XYZ file of C-alpha atoms in Angstrom:
751
model
C 22.200 19.281 2.218
C 19.006 20.775 1.039
C 15.471 19.009 0.341
C 14.781 18.729 -3.335
C 18.315 17.646 -4.246
C 18.765 13.986 -5.869
C 20.837 12.623 -3.353
C 21.955 8.885 -3.892
C 20.620 6.082 -1.447
C 22.591 5.646 1.670
C 21.132 1.981 2.049
C 21.729 0.683 -1.213
C 25.555 -0.346 -0.767
C 24.339 -2.453 2.062
C 21.482 -3.639 0.178
C 23.433 -4.518 -2.945
C 26.403 -6.010 -1.577
C 24.624 -8.636 0.585
C 24.660 -7.281 4.062
C 21.039 -6.391 4.496
C 19.403 -8.065 7.384
C 16.203 -9.779 6.135
C 14.308 -12.612 7.822
C 16.263 -15.718 7.066
C 19.544 -13.449 8.061
C 18.395 -14.064 11.864
C 19.255 -17.390 13.243
C 18.994 -18.582 16.913
C 20.876 -21.567 18.470
C 18.467 -24.320 18.806
C 15.937 -23.046 16.414
C 13.431 -25.554 15.147
C 11.273 -25.426 11.899
C 7.497 -24.914 11.299
C 5.203 -26.273 8.496
C 1.601 -25.434 7.761
C -0.862 -28.118 6.952
C -3.132 -25.995 4.591
C -6.654 -26.832 3.334
C -7.348 -27.968 -0.189
C -10.618 -26.936 -0.007
C -12.368 -23.564 -0.354
C -14.998 -24.378 2.039
C -14.965 -27.388 3.999
C -15.870 -28.476 7.783
C -13.281 -30.023 9.733
C -14.507 -33.171 11.061
C -11.238 -34.675 12.443
C -7.358 -33.952 12.595
C -5.271 -37.325 13.228
C -1.843 -36.748 14.024
C -0.686 -40.179 15.000
C 1.304 -40.766 11.861
C 3.155 -37.620 12.493
C 4.354 -38.287 16.100
C 7.758 -37.993 14.974
C 7.652 -34.144 14.963
C 8.565 -32.130 17.902
C 4.886 -30.871 18.113
C 1.586 -30.851 15.925
C -0.657 -28.281 16.768
C -4.333 -27.562 15.795
C -7.065 -25.084 16.467
C -8.223 -26.992 19.384
C -4.825 -26.726 20.973
C -5.057 -22.819 20.136
C -8.511 -22.677 21.780
C -7.423 -24.752 24.861
C -4.715 -22.329 25.410
C -6.926 -19.366 25.078
C -5.269 -17.604 21.884
C -7.581 -14.848 20.749
C -8.143 -14.144 16.860
C -5.957 -11.222 15.315
C -7.740 -8.023 15.772
C -7.100 -6.539 12.376
C -9.419 -3.425 13.137
C -10.432 -3.265 9.649
C -12.416 -0.051 9.672
C -10.053 3.068 8.820
C -9.543 5.503 11.555
C -9.011 8.901 10.842
C -11.425 11.471 11.027
C -11.634 11.933 7.428
C -11.992 8.555 6.113
C -15.300 7.532 4.612
C -17.444 5.981 7.282
C -18.394 2.240 6.031
C -21.556 0.736 7.920
C -23.130 -2.786 8.245
C -26.489 -3.415 6.306
C -29.512 -1.862 7.894
C -30.344 -3.996 11.026
C -27.094 -5.768 11.526
C -24.020 -5.420 13.764
C -20.479 -5.116 12.125
C -18.891 -8.798 11.705
C -15.200 -9.023 10.265
C -15.144 -12.900 10.909
C -12.791 -13.655 13.413
C -9.358 -14.650 12.163
C -8.095 -17.274 14.748
C -4.300 -18.591 14.174
C -6.059 -21.881 13.368
C -9.550 -22.648 12.694
C -11.739 -25.129 14.828
C -14.691 -25.575 12.644
C -14.155 -24.982 8.973
C -11.538 -24.089 6.344
C -12.773 -20.959 4.364
C -10.226 -20.857 1.626
C -7.571 -22.762 -0.427
C -4.261 -22.536 1.568
C -5.804 -21.692 4.998
C -3.504 -22.897 7.632
C -5.382 -25.804 9.553
C -2.526 -27.322 11.456
C 1.130 -26.630 12.119
C 3.904 -29.101 12.308
C 7.343 -28.484 14.143
C 10.496 -30.521 13.597
C 14.042 -30.523 13.967
C 14.815 -29.167 10.269
C 12.378 -27.961 7.490
C 12.468 -31.025 5.338
C 11.452 -32.858 8.564
C 8.803 -30.426 9.143
C 7.195 -30.590 5.522
C 7.574 -34.252 5.560
C 5.614 -34.670 8.914
C 3.134 -32.237 7.582
C 2.248 -34.762 4.641
C 1.474 -37.184 7.317
C -1.230 -35.295 8.945
C -4.621 -36.523 8.258
C -7.449 -34.243 8.095
C -11.058 -35.591 7.663
C -12.758 -32.813 5.447
C -16.476 -32.296 4.605
C -16.591 -30.312 1.683
C -19.255 -27.747 1.386
C -20.719 -27.289 -1.967
C -23.098 -24.601 -3.217
C -24.105 -20.890 -1.803
C -23.374 -21.599 1.775
C -22.484 -18.518 3.342
C -18.865 -18.253 4.725
C -20.025 -17.124 8.083
C -23.270 -18.289 9.624
C -23.475 -14.791 11.345
C -23.738 -13.077 7.680
C -25.895 -15.413 5.716
C -25.854 -13.166 2.258
C -22.144 -12.420 2.875
C -22.630 -8.925 2.814
C -20.949 -7.313 5.731
C -20.753 -3.556 4.531
C -23.482 -1.789 2.815
C -23.273 2.075 2.908
C -24.641 4.680 0.299
C -22.821 8.021 -0.166
C -23.747 11.037 -1.839
C -26.920 12.771 -2.807
C -29.478 10.389 -4.319
C -32.339 12.735 -5.024
C -29.894 15.190 -6.724
C -28.526 12.420 -8.578
C -31.583 11.260 -9.916
C -32.685 14.858 -10.781
C -29.358 15.251 -12.763
C -29.761 12.054 -14.730
C -33.580 12.823 -15.596
C -32.214 16.481 -17.149
C -29.243 14.751 -18.969
C -28.900 14.748 -22.724
C -26.617 11.857 -22.641
C -26.022 8.905 -20.298
C -22.909 6.195 -20.522
C -22.916 3.114 -18.183
C -20.190 0.501 -18.142
C -19.367 -2.571 -15.829
C -16.034 -3.585 -14.455
C -14.316 -6.093 -12.479
C -10.889 -5.100 -11.517
C -9.453 -8.403 -10.741
C -7.197 -9.998 -7.682
C -3.634 -9.646 -7.804
C -0.932 -10.161 -5.212
C 2.444 -8.380 -4.127
C 4.870 -11.297 -4.866
C 7.497 -9.665 -2.668
C 10.965 -10.703 -3.536
C 11.321 -12.155 0.196
C 8.583 -14.509 1.064
C 6.623 -14.476 4.143
C 8.779 -15.606 7.002
C 8.638 -15.498 10.898
C 11.102 -16.437 13.756
C 9.450 -16.471 17.118
C 11.772 -16.944 20.532
C 10.260 -17.015 24.129
C 12.687 -16.645 27.018
C 12.508 -14.893 30.430
C 8.799 -14.474 30.033
C 8.908 -12.515 26.812
C 8.060 -13.165 23.162
C 10.362 -12.195 20.430
C 9.497 -11.743 16.928
C 11.481 -11.318 13.807
C 9.348 -10.734 10.789
C 9.086 -8.313 7.801
C 6.235 -5.870 8.358
C 5.021 -2.365 7.594
C 5.077 -1.575 11.045
C 6.686 -3.227 13.951
C 4.613 -1.397 16.554
C 1.249 -2.633 15.074
C 2.269 -6.055 15.014
C 3.520 -5.968 18.606
C 0.166 -4.749 19.772
C -1.944 -7.203 17.630
C 0.412 -10.235 18.848
C -0.163 -9.220 22.465
C -3.771 -9.450 22.120
C -3.423 -12.741 20.440
C -1.382 -14.271 23.070
C -3.238 -12.559 25.988
C -0.137 -10.982 27.383
C 0.663 -7.537 28.437
C 2.525 -5.275 25.394
C 5.838 -5.105 27.349
C 5.782 -8.785 27.225
C 5.998 -9.045 23.280
C 9.152 -7.549 21.254
C 8.855 -7.408 17.390
C 11.985 -6.823 15.191
C 11.696 -5.976 11.723
C 14.905 -4.942 9.935
C 15.343 -4.923 6.049
C 11.958 -5.935 4.394
C 12.172 -7.292 0.717
C 8.891 -6.120 -0.583
C 5.582 -5.087 0.864
C 3.216 -2.977 -0.904
C 0.740 -3.131 1.855
C 0.539 -6.938 1.978
C 2.567 -7.010 5.251
C 0.904 -4.101 7.250
C -1.513 -6.727 8.944
C -0.138 -9.562 11.209
C -0.225 -13.199 9.999
C -1.416 -16.296 11.613
C 2.172 -17.742 11.248
C 3.714 -14.830 13.316
C 1.417 -15.610 16.377
C 1.817 -19.258 15.739
C 5.666 -19.353 15.978
C 5.787 -17.321 19.214
C 3.145 -19.729 20.652
C 4.875 -22.624 19.527
C 8.502 -21.299 21.020
C 6.760 -21.024 24.521
C 5.125 -24.527 24.088
C 8.517 -26.055 22.966
C 11.069 -23.981 24.893
C 13.022 -23.455 21.474
C 12.923 -20.817 18.991
C 10.656 -21.720 16.053
C 11.203 -20.737 12.489
C 8.543 -20.379 9.400
C 9.550 -19.392 5.923
C 6.664 -19.807 3.371
C 7.370 -21.333 -0.155
C 6.712 -19.315 -3.135
C 3.760 -21.592 -4.117
C 2.486 -20.693 -0.078
C 2.890 -17.183 -0.602
C 0.724 -17.169 -3.793
C -2.251 -18.696 -2.184
C -2.107 -17.569 1.368
C -0.437 -14.042 1.467
C -3.011 -11.301 1.879
C -4.016 -10.250 -1.600
C -5.142 -7.197 -3.467
C -7.872 -5.221 -5.455
C -10.888 -7.427 -6.645
C -13.522 -4.826 -7.101
C -16.789 -5.089 -9.017
C -17.971 -1.904 -10.102
C -21.182 -0.579 -12.048
C -20.816 3.252 -13.117
C -22.985 5.588 -15.098
C -22.362 9.309 -16.069
C -24.738 11.709 -17.028
C -23.738 14.617 -19.507
C -25.316 17.461 -20.927
C -25.448 18.360 -24.708
C -22.102 20.351 -24.598
C -20.284 17.339 -22.720
C -20.254 19.036 -18.943
C -20.460 16.235 -16.305
C -23.787 16.369 -14.075
C -24.074 13.264 -12.138
C -22.531 10.386 -11.384
C -24.196 7.027 -10.174
C -22.173 3.821 -9.097
C -21.993 0.460 -7.358
C -18.902 -1.024 -5.556
C -18.697 -4.614 -4.408
C -15.310 -5.309 -2.845
C -14.398 -8.931 -2.226
C -12.481 -9.164 1.482
C -12.165 -12.735 1.144
C -12.674 -15.353 3.955
C -11.524 -12.905 6.775
C -12.083 -8.941 6.527
C -8.428 -7.866 7.249
C -9.136 -4.312 5.997
C -11.841 -1.929 4.317
C -9.140 0.947 3.404
C -9.584 -0.049 -0.393
C -13.403 0.309 -0.212
C -13.285 3.363 1.793
C -10.386 5.217 0.077
C -11.950 4.185 -3.213
C -15.445 5.618 -2.240
C -14.084 8.769 -1.424
C -12.550 9.541 -4.875
C -15.349 8.218 -6.987
C -15.537 11.338 -8.990
C -11.742 11.576 -9.414
C -10.071 14.575 -10.622
C -13.505 15.786 -12.249
C -16.171 18.344 -11.222
C -19.218 16.335 -10.890
C -22.126 18.261 -8.881
C -23.997 15.070 -7.883
C -23.044 11.467 -7.202
C -24.418 8.521 -5.759
C -22.444 5.680 -4.534
C -23.418 2.183 -2.903
C -20.322 0.553 -1.204
C -20.491 -3.185 -0.303
C -18.057 -5.504 0.919
C -18.800 -9.161 0.999
C -17.063 -12.257 2.360
C -16.176 -15.136 -0.086
C -13.866 -18.368 -0.166
C -10.714 -16.788 -0.965
C -7.686 -15.648 0.641
C -8.133 -12.407 2.594
C -7.613 -9.191 0.710
C -5.690 -5.956 2.047
C -4.743 -2.658 1.158
C -2.568 -3.048 -1.802
C -0.291 -0.489 -3.418
C -2.632 2.698 -3.674
C -5.198 0.946 -1.973
C -8.624 1.245 -3.830
C -7.572 4.129 -6.210
C -6.318 2.177 -9.364
C -9.813 0.490 -9.282
C -11.733 3.650 -9.087
C -9.454 5.397 -11.503
C -9.692 2.265 -13.978
C -13.546 2.623 -13.947
C -13.810 6.207 -14.228
C -11.214 6.901 -16.939
C -12.319 4.061 -18.981
C -16.075 5.461 -18.626
C -14.597 8.775 -19.723
C -13.002 7.518 -22.917
C -15.956 5.604 -23.990
C -18.154 8.449 -23.368
C -15.928 10.455 -26.022
C -16.187 7.590 -28.334
C -19.806 6.853 -28.337
C -20.957 10.490 -27.918
C -18.507 12.177 -30.465
C -16.256 14.090 -28.033
C -12.617 14.681 -28.464
C -11.030 12.652 -25.055
C -8.871 15.117 -24.438
C -11.308 18.163 -24.524
C -13.963 16.156 -22.990
C -11.509 15.766 -20.060
C -10.015 19.514 -20.151
C -13.762 20.524 -20.021
C -14.512 18.960 -16.503
C -11.245 18.968 -14.783
C -11.519 20.636 -11.307
C -9.802 24.027 -11.805
C -7.093 25.313 -9.571
C -9.107 28.299 -8.325
C -11.750 25.633 -6.847
C -9.072 24.363 -4.368
C -9.966 23.334 -1.648
C -12.667 21.218 -3.615
C -15.359 19.394 -1.896
C -16.354 16.573 -4.207
C -19.881 15.187 -4.420
C -19.498 12.492 -1.754
C -17.864 14.953 0.746
C -14.046 14.440 0.332
C -12.128 17.684 0.028
C -9.076 17.944 -2.373
C -6.262 20.218 -0.501
C -4.721 21.311 -3.999
C -3.965 20.477 -7.554
C -3.396 21.673 -11.080
C -5.114 19.035 -12.982
C -5.370 20.568 -16.375
C -1.633 21.858 -16.305
C -0.664 18.151 -15.517
C -2.658 16.967 -18.540
C -1.078 19.575 -20.693
C 2.293 18.606 -19.284
C 1.844 14.850 -20.185
C 0.750 15.393 -23.554
C 3.795 17.275 -24.221
C 5.902 14.612 -22.646
C 4.111 11.995 -24.586
C 4.501 13.835 -27.949
C 0.653 13.350 -28.450
C 0.605 15.570 -31.654
C 3.162 13.272 -33.268
C 1.203 10.152 -32.473
C -0.686 10.016 -35.981
C 2.637 9.663 -37.560
C 3.651 6.775 -35.463
C 0.386 5.066 -35.663
C 0.951 4.973 -39.660
C 4.353 3.779 -39.206
C 3.106 0.889 -37.125
C 0.482 -0.054 -39.766
C 3.002 -0.344 -42.393
C 4.464 -3.136 -40.338
C 1.136 -4.778 -39.938
C 0.713 -3.416 -36.410
C -2.172 -1.413 -34.807
C -0.805 1.275 -32.330
C -2.905 3.090 -29.671
C -2.465 5.755 -27.153
C -4.487 6.096 -24.035
C -4.365 8.690 -20.866
C -5.848 8.361 -17.395
C -5.900 11.678 -15.098
C -6.020 10.778 -11.456
C -6.435 12.057 -7.891
C -5.658 9.834 -4.864
C -5.781 10.144 -1.078
C -2.965 9.662 1.451
C -4.230 9.545 4.956
C -2.900 6.459 6.869
C -2.579 5.855 10.844
C -2.859 9.462 12.356
C -0.283 8.843 15.078
C 3.375 9.080 14.854
C 6.235 9.813 17.049
C 10.157 10.799 16.875
C 12.708 10.969 19.224
C 15.907 13.020 18.086
C 19.074 13.277 19.814
C 22.373 15.237 18.857
C 25.054 13.035 20.189
C 28.619 14.106 21.355
C 30.236 11.652 18.921
C 29.191 13.632 15.906
C 25.811 11.874 15.082
C 22.102 12.670 15.414
C 20.150 9.744 16.402
C 16.721 9.526 15.246
C 14.343 7.052 16.283
C 10.830 6.874 14.392
C 7.908 4.464 14.099
C 7.464 4.645 10.274
C 9.670 2.226 8.575
C 11.253 1.833 5.334
C 10.203 -1.533 3.082
C 12.326 -0.320 0.429
C 11.147 3.250 -0.035
C 14.687 5.100 0.869
C 13.755 6.427 4.195
C 17.306 6.146 5.763
C 18.307 8.759 2.734
C 15.139 11.045 2.612
C 14.514 11.269 6.367
C 18.265 12.114 6.905
C 17.898 14.808 4.121
C 15.115 16.374 5.917
C 17.001 16.557 9.361
C 19.988 17.577 7.228
C 18.098 20.712 5.747
C 16.369 21.518 9.202
C 19.545 21.502 11.626
C 22.490 22.125 9.112
C 24.119 18.627 9.910
C 25.696 16.481 7.333
C 23.199 13.751 5.783
C 25.539 11.055 6.643
C 25.839 12.158 10.378
C 22.071 11.280 10.715
C 21.314 7.565 11.972
C 17.563 6.482 11.359
C 16.600 3.648 13.801
C 13.278 1.805 13.195
C 11.863 -1.637 13.464
C 12.569 -2.611 16.910
C 10.006 -2.323 19.401
C 12.335 -2.134 22.438
C 13.456 0.934 20.900
C 10.670 2.303 18.947
C 7.844 3.021 21.374
C 4.953 4.046 19.123
C 4.390 4.711 15.481
C 1.889 4.009 12.687
C 4.322 2.125 10.082
C 4.659 2.664 6.484
C 1.522 2.740 4.288
C -1.027 4.816 2.451
C 1.798 7.275 1.200
C 1.814 8.512 4.910
C 5.790 8.077 6.029
C 7.757 11.220 4.633
C 4.471 13.537 5.352
C 4.403 12.371 8.972
C 8.124 12.113 9.112
C 8.931 15.848 8.046
C 5.987 17.084 10.150
C 7.552 15.584 13.191
C 11.089 16.652 12.360
C 10.105 20.080 11.953
C 8.406 19.918 15.369
C 11.372 18.400 16.921
C 13.833 21.033 15.035
C 12.158 23.816 16.435
C 12.314 22.272 20.082
C 15.936 21.320 19.401
C 17.029 24.565 18.129
C 15.369 26.533 21.076
C 16.800 24.133 23.655
C 20.392 24.255 21.899
C 20.143 27.952 21.923
C 19.835 28.023 25.709
C 22.823 25.624 26.047
C 24.961 27.544 23.587
C 24.360 30.765 25.729
C 25.267 29.049 28.758
C 28.716 27.780 27.265
C 29.280 31.345 25.373
C 28.313 33.305 28.376
C 26.241 35.530 26.280
C 22.900 35.131 24.464
C 23.309 32.826 21.431
C 21.132 32.806 18.126
C 20.909 30.162 15.564
C 21.232 31.765 12.053
C 22.776 30.152 9.035
C 23.074 26.600 10.477
C 25.295 27.805 13.746
C 24.792 29.030 17.067
C 26.342 32.492 17.278
C 27.534 35.066 19.593
C 29.951 37.513 18.449
C 32.777 35.943 16.657
C 32.269 32.671 18.109
C 29.884 29.779 16.827
C 28.786 26.042 16.866
C 27.113 24.084 14.656
C 24.829 21.275 16.209
C 27.549 18.620 16.419
C 30.353 20.910 17.705
C 27.680 22.196 20.473
C 27.142 18.554 21.354
C 30.849 17.782 21.757
C 31.197 21.025 23.794
C 28.598 20.287 25.467
C 29.923 16.590 26.530
C 32.962 18.292 28.130
C 31.172 21.010 30.231
C 29.637 20.856 33.441
C 26.157 21.799 32.894
C 23.426 22.448 35.294
C 20.816 20.086 35.786
C 18.177 22.192 33.532
C 20.474 22.003 30.549
C 21.707 18.134 30.855
C 20.119 16.242 27.969
C 19.334 19.566 26.209
C 20.131 18.120 22.638
C 17.457 15.524 22.536
C 13.774 15.935 22.022
C 10.671 13.825 21.669
C 8.008 14.766 19.215
C 4.509 13.546 19.006
C 1.878 14.415 16.407
C -1.482 13.314 15.150
C -2.526 14.082 11.718
C -5.899 13.331 10.094
C -6.277 15.540 7.315
C -5.481 13.840 4.014
C -3.591 15.009 1.167
C -4.622 14.534 -2.562
C -1.551 13.625 -4.932
C -2.733 13.861 -8.591
C -1.352 13.588 -12.228
C -1.735 12.197 -15.494
C -0.333 9.155 -17.182
C -0.148 8.365 -21.104
C 0.653 5.227 -22.720
C 1.456 4.010 -26.009
C 1.142 0.494 -27.024
C 1.522 -1.641 -30.159
C -0.754 -4.836 -30.920
C 0.355 -7.511 -33.269
C -3.216 -8.422 -34.519
C -2.449 -11.749 -35.731
C -1.047 -13.075 -32.102
C -2.424 -10.555 -29.795
C 0.870 -9.636 -28.510
C 1.234 -6.334 -26.814
C 4.479 -4.215 -26.865
C 4.421 -0.981 -24.673
C 6.355 1.765 -26.943
C 6.212 4.809 -24.602
C 5.093 5.949 -21.454
C 4.854 9.165 -19.899
C 3.836 10.085 -16.221
C 3.187 13.573 -14.399
C 3.042 13.313 -10.921
C 2.150 16.102 -8.196
C 3.529 15.013 -4.927
C 3.539 18.023 -3.039
C 7.032 19.189 -1.986
C 9.632 16.597 -3.256
C 12.227 15.900 -0.848
C 14.525 13.654 -3.353
C 13.594 13.566 -6.549
C 15.919 10.349 -7.357
C 13.842 8.537 -4.904
C 10.409 9.639 -6.038
C 11.336 8.977 -9.702
C 12.373 5.229 -8.739
C 9.302 4.873 -6.552
C 7.548 6.197 -9.792
C 9.083 3.653 -12.000
C 8.208 0.679 -9.906
C 4.756 1.914 -9.284
C 4.145 2.017 -13.136
C 5.663 -1.506 -13.566
C 3.203 -2.541 -10.788
C 0.130 -1.079 -12.485
C 1.369 -2.552 -15.955
C 1.784 -5.728 -14.802
C -1.890 -5.680 -13.453
C -3.141 -4.535 -16.765
C -1.458 -7.017 -18.931
C -0.633 -10.183 -16.901
C -0.998 -10.380 -13.242
C -3.992 -12.212 -12.051
C -4.711 -14.415 -9.103
C -7.083 -16.624 -10.866
C -9.345 -19.511 -9.389
C -11.721 -21.863 -10.623
C -15.640 -22.086 -9.911
C -14.705 -24.222 -7.084
C -12.372 -21.698 -5.401
C -9.314 -23.378 -6.781
C -6.252 -21.064 -7.191
C -4.895 -21.630 -10.721
C -1.637 -19.267 -10.151
C 0.206 -21.496 -7.919
C 3.617 -20.728 -9.206
C 5.632 -17.801 -11.076
C 5.121 -19.568 -14.346
C 1.370 -18.934 -13.836
C 1.391 -15.695 -12.216
C 2.713 -13.417 -14.924
C 5.088 -10.347 -13.173
C 6.342 -7.824 -15.543
C 9.914 -8.209 -16.500
C 12.196 -5.150 -17.494
C 11.984 -6.196 -21.203
C 8.323 -5.666 -21.000
C 8.663 -1.946 -20.239
C 9.994 1.078 -22.158
C 11.773 3.836 -20.781
C 9.583 6.175 -18.965
C 9.493 9.786 -19.386
C 8.429 11.198 -15.872
C 8.021 14.699 -14.207
C 7.373 15.633 -10.846
C 5.039 18.625 -9.954
C 5.172 20.346 -6.933
C 1.914 22.041 -5.867
C 2.190 22.264 -2.155
C -0.460 20.993 0.304
C -1.423 23.176 3.084
C -1.908 20.523 5.617
C 1.700 20.110 6.597
C 4.786 22.299 7.159
C 6.885 21.055 4.065
C 3.510 20.739 1.946
C 4.160 17.283 1.205
C 1.539 14.866 -0.260
C 3.072 11.702 -1.527
C 5.316 9.923 -4.119
C 4.968 6.281 -3.624
C 1.880 5.289 -5.211
C 1.006 7.835 -8.026
C 3.018 5.716 -10.724
C 0.592 2.722 -9.971
C -2.718 4.288 -9.851
C -3.512 5.533 -13.293
C -1.225 2.723 -15.056
C -4.137 0.119 -15.570
C -6.442 2.914 -17.237
C -3.989 4.193 -19.296
C -2.909 0.887 -20.851
C -6.710 -0.449 -21.232
C -7.321 2.809 -22.896
C -4.313 2.757 -25.330
C -5.251 -0.857 -26.124
C -9.157 -0.015 -26.734
C -7.516 2.783 -29.005
C -5.503 0.312 -31.009
C -8.142 -2.101 -31.222
C -11.123 0.570 -32.557
C -11.156 -0.764 -35.890
C -12.117 -4.381 -34.859
C -15.042 -2.972 -33.126
C -13.583 -3.444 -29.456
C -15.234 -1.326 -27.183
C -13.917 -2.727 -23.829
C -11.003 -5.041 -23.089
C -11.222 -7.151 -19.520
C -8.014 -6.962 -17.099
C -5.718 -8.717 -17.633
C -5.362 -7.829 -21.229
C -3.303 -10.768 -22.300
C -2.396 -11.749 -25.775
C -4.906 -14.440 -25.680
C -7.775 -12.134 -24.463
C -6.847 -9.487 -27.126
C -6.729 -12.269 -29.899
C -10.228 -13.423 -28.927
C -11.383 -9.737 -28.865
C -10.132 -9.110 -32.195
C -11.482 -12.212 -33.695
C -14.713 -12.206 -31.453
C -13.830 -15.586 -30.091
């Protein structure tokens, strides 16, 4: 099997026939159930917790109990760690302060839905009933009180990037300046499998079963919380029913069920309800942005000036969205000078975390809306304005105005291909047809560039076994991306073994000793690099083994070890070695361990075009066409990449048209069920026209960039640009996200 072939996913039969292994599929004898008592207040002091009425429960645990047992806060290590990440800093004169994330608070509740106590009972129903009986005396905090006393203005990060002097000179000399303000609001992952955890403690070891984006990281973080050696903690993540970044960091419930299991001497299970997940999962986006663009008389971009404010919520779990967005502030355009002020602020809301395409959709939305608006205000054609300013291929590698260096890309060719896929030239006729039906048809586009960096270290152990299998242990694990197939496809290509012979083992820290997990589009790039290293070492070791068995020098050619007329493939060689009496130096020759550290980012890129129809009487929107072009570098499996693109588009469209973690002025969430939180459905989306572009990255052996997030990155901007185009005759210059039917109707009627 070669790379680049659309091989059907190996894992789908298991997942579609109900034989997957998700959190609730793991059951332990004698297990009991935990329920969380959650704060109804966005900000309140905890004066007293009374548990007398809940005495029938097996245990009621509070922050005071956690403190008495010396449980540490979760060390989220929010700052991105690779050499090329944008370096964020605290405001001048301050130390970095992230807001310690204890399993249960002792002083205050800092957002609605924060767990303030845990009840454990014999059944889930009994636990939920007992949780209702826990009485908490809150003292609500109103007004503009700081979330943390250590940060009185709530600003934990304040960093300026770029060249302010050059930017000011360019703006002073500009023929035109356009400016817009945006808020890309908060959304949540809504994983099909709600948050869950099963904890056990026996023989001095803790074991956790939980969905995660990286079991190795969870093991490390939980060992720190519990104050034990990492060898005393085992984390098992099997199949994961949705992630998108929301499960890459540990949750308080993970530590709580382990701790309670030790205290009670019984396994403890927690499964969140959908309502709990909607208010207490780590959420995404929530960026406020002011942005200005300076242009010359011919429409050349001269400089960009921007301010980003990222809402991290009550605890700083990750600064990756702010860092990644900061590095891509100029997008795919050549903008000679730029200045960006990037800030992160605490608020009395659930923490935010990297969410699919962490930080890039927000930046792309602001920049592409600004470019579209510049074309309308200044009389430029929106295609030609973009074409005039896109970074050309001959400029690669291209260092942008804030210091990020793009590896490769053909941005104008992507634009041209997207225009053909979308039949841009045929749009006027389709618009006229819609007008005759009383509808307004709009078309919008968005070019994008994103970065894929992620945790820099990864490890793989590859063994060719006598029974005819290739066993692979690796730390990056799937949460639905098809790794069992695509990883096997790479090794099949490198070792000339059947795909079905390759077994990928992930997610059990008693087997997987190291690895960065799945996030930031890193998985295939890291895995393929490791497999290239491992394959080279395996071939060298196997050639020596084959030479011993043949009693003549052997070479690896066309997938076989050959000498004269005799030859073995890898699987035949493993079987022959099993039967032979080998010298000590050749024993274990068909097993290698590969470690690699990769800091260089790659920069997937592309263009999306959306066409949508608006009913001006109701504001209802119907997407009629959607085209996407994505440069993913080397594409290992186009079937899987297209599937990722389709899902990513749906996610971005959902954010554009309906999804919103709304809250009122007092911090009360207004989206507590899926009746309130509007996920996109299949009927809301047209068939997509997608093309994969393969401009290889020079940073890794296969030239891989990433293919899991590009569908999401430009989608909100493309949809919004199409809507503003459709509504131009009504004087609509901008539309806030999400562009619901009600919001569009109000914009049309100026209400």
